[in-house]
Coordinates of C-alpha atoms in Angstrom, one line a residue:
M1333 CA -139.2 -49.6 -25.7
D1334 CA -140.9 -51.2 -28.7
N1335 CA -139.3 -48.8 -31.2
L1336 CA -135.8 -48.3 -32.3
V1337 CA -134.4 -45.2 -30.6
D1338 CA -132.2 -42.7 -32.5
L1339 CA -129.3 -41.5 -30.2
Q1340 CA -127.3 -38.5 -31.1
P1341 CA -123.5 -38.8 -31.1
K1342 CA -123.2 -36.7 -27.9
T1343 CA -125.5 -39.1 -26.1
V1344 CA -123.7 -42.2 -27.3
E1345 CA -120.4 -40.6 -26.3
K1346 CA -121.7 -40.3 -22.7
M1347 CA -122.6 -44.0 -22.7
I1348 CA -119.2 -45.3 -23.7
N1349 CA -118.1 -46.3 -20.2
D1350 CA -121.5 -47.4 -19.0
K1351 CA -122.7 -51.0 -19.0
V1352 CA -124.2 -50.4 -22.5
V1353 CA -123.5 -52.9 -25.2
M1354 CA -122.3 -51.1 -28.4
I1355 CA -122.1 -53.2 -31.5
D1356 CA -120.5 -51.9 -34.7
V1357 CA -122.1 -53.9 -37.5
R1358 CA -119.8 -52.5 -40.3
R1359 CA -117.2 -54.4 -42.3
K1360 CA -113.5 -54.7 -41.5
D1361 CA -112.6 -52.3 -44.4
E1362 CA -114.9 -49.7 -42.8
W1363 CA -113.3 -50.1 -39.3
E1364 CA -109.9 -49.8 -40.9
R1365 CA -110.9 -46.6 -42.7
T1366 CA -112.6 -44.7 -39.9
G1367 CA -111.7 -46.5 -36.7
T1368 CA -114.3 -47.5 -34.1
I1369 CA -116.0 -46.2 -31.0
K1370 CA -114.3 -47.2 -27.8
N1371 CA -115.7 -50.3 -26.2
A1372 CA -117.8 -51.3 -29.3
Y1373 CA -117.9 -54.9 -30.3
K1374 CA -117.1 -55.5 -33.9
M1375 CA -119.7 -57.8 -35.5
T1376 CA -120.2 -57.4 -39.3
F1377 CA -123.8 -58.1 -40.3
F1378 CA -123.9 -57.4 -44.0
D1379 CA -120.9 -58.2 -46.3
E1380 CA -119.9 -56.0 -49.2
Y1381 CA -122.6 -57.6 -51.4
G1382 CA -125.4 -57.1 -48.8
N1383 CA -125.4 -60.8 -47.9
H1384 CA -125.9 -61.8 -44.3
D1385 CA -126.1 -64.9 -42.1
V1386 CA -128.6 -64.1 -39.4
K1387 CA -128.3 -67.4 -37.6
S1388 CA -124.5 -67.1 -37.2
W1389 CA -124.7 -63.4 -36.3
M1390 CA -127.4 -64.0 -33.7
S1391 CA -125.3 -66.8 -32.2
E1392 CA -122.4 -64.4 -31.6
F1393 CA -124.8 -61.6 -30.6
E1394 CA -126.4 -63.8 -27.9
K1395 CA -123.0 -64.4 -26.3
I1396 CA -122.7 -60.6 -25.7
V1397 CA -126.3 -59.7 -25.1
T1398 CA -127.6 -62.3 -22.7
Q1399 CA -130.8 -60.6 -21.6
K1400 CA -133.5 -59.2 -23.9
D1401 CA -133.8 -56.0 -21.7
Q1402 CA -130.1 -55.0 -21.9
T1403 CA -129.5 -51.7 -23.6
I1404 CA -128.0 -52.1 -27.0
V1405 CA -126.6 -49.4 -29.3
L1406 CA -126.0 -50.4 -32.9
I1407 CA -123.4 -48.5 -35.0
C1408 CA -122.9 -48.4 -38.8
A1409 CA -121.7 -45.9 -41.4
H1410 CA -124.9 -43.8 -41.9
A1411 CA -127.6 -45.5 -39.7
N1412 CA -129.2 -47.4 -42.5
R1413 CA -128.1 -50.9 -41.7
T1414 CA -128.6 -50.3 -38.0
R1415 CA -132.2 -49.3 -38.6
T1416 CA -132.9 -52.6 -40.3
I1417 CA -131.0 -54.7 -37.7
G1418 CA -132.5 -52.8 -34.8
N1419 CA -136.0 -53.3 -36.0
F1420 CA -135.2 -57.0 -36.5
L1421 CA -133.9 -57.2 -32.9
I1422 CA -137.0 -55.5 -31.6
D1423 CA -139.1 -58.1 -33.5
Q1424 CA -137.1 -60.8 -31.7
G1425 CA -138.0 -59.3 -28.3
Y1426 CA -135.1 -57.1 -27.5
K1427 CA -136.6 -54.2 -25.6
N1428 CA -133.9 -51.5 -25.2
T1429 CA -132.5 -51.2 -28.8
A1430 CA -131.1 -48.0 -30.1
H1431 CA -128.7 -46.9 -32.8
L1432 CA -126.2 -44.1 -33.5
F1433 CA -128.2 -41.4 -35.4
G1434 CA -126.2 -40.4 -38.5
G1435 CA -123.8 -43.3 -38.0
M1436 CA -120.0 -43.0 -38.0
A1437 CA -120.4 -40.3 -40.7
L1438 CA -122.0 -37.9 -38.2
W1439 CA -119.7 -39.1 -35.4
Q1440 CA -116.6 -38.1 -37.4
Q1441 CA -118.2 -34.9 -38.7
E1442 CA -118.6 -33.9 -35.1
L1443 CA -114.9 -34.8 -34.5
R1444 CA -115.6 -37.4 -31.8
E1445 CA -112.9 -39.8 -30.7
T1446 CA -112.3 -43.1 -32.5
I1447 CA -110.0 -46.0 -31.7
K1448 CA -107.8 -47.3 -34.5
H1449 CA -108.9 -50.7 -35.7
I1450 CA -106.3 -53.4 -35.0
A1451 CA -106.7 -56.5 -37.2

């Protein structure tokens, strides 16, 4: 896939226990407010001011995603940040990149399970 794939919450929910890498790119305050999706890695990309450190983030990302053909599902609040990050990853050669359509807002609207964030 050379395009970012939109995945509906019900599809992502079915992938939770698969060998799919889910990365929640939101901030700590967002995780505390809404919880997270089971098995998702928490890796903040943008801070509250929109700043980011791509080199540092990619260093952590590459520890989790070790092959460019692994399936990756990105998660944020409304699927805006994940669209930007997902397209960046595709430009870096990651082939199976998707994101949670509607973000955590839609996930919660559909009353899907979340895990309480533990600091």
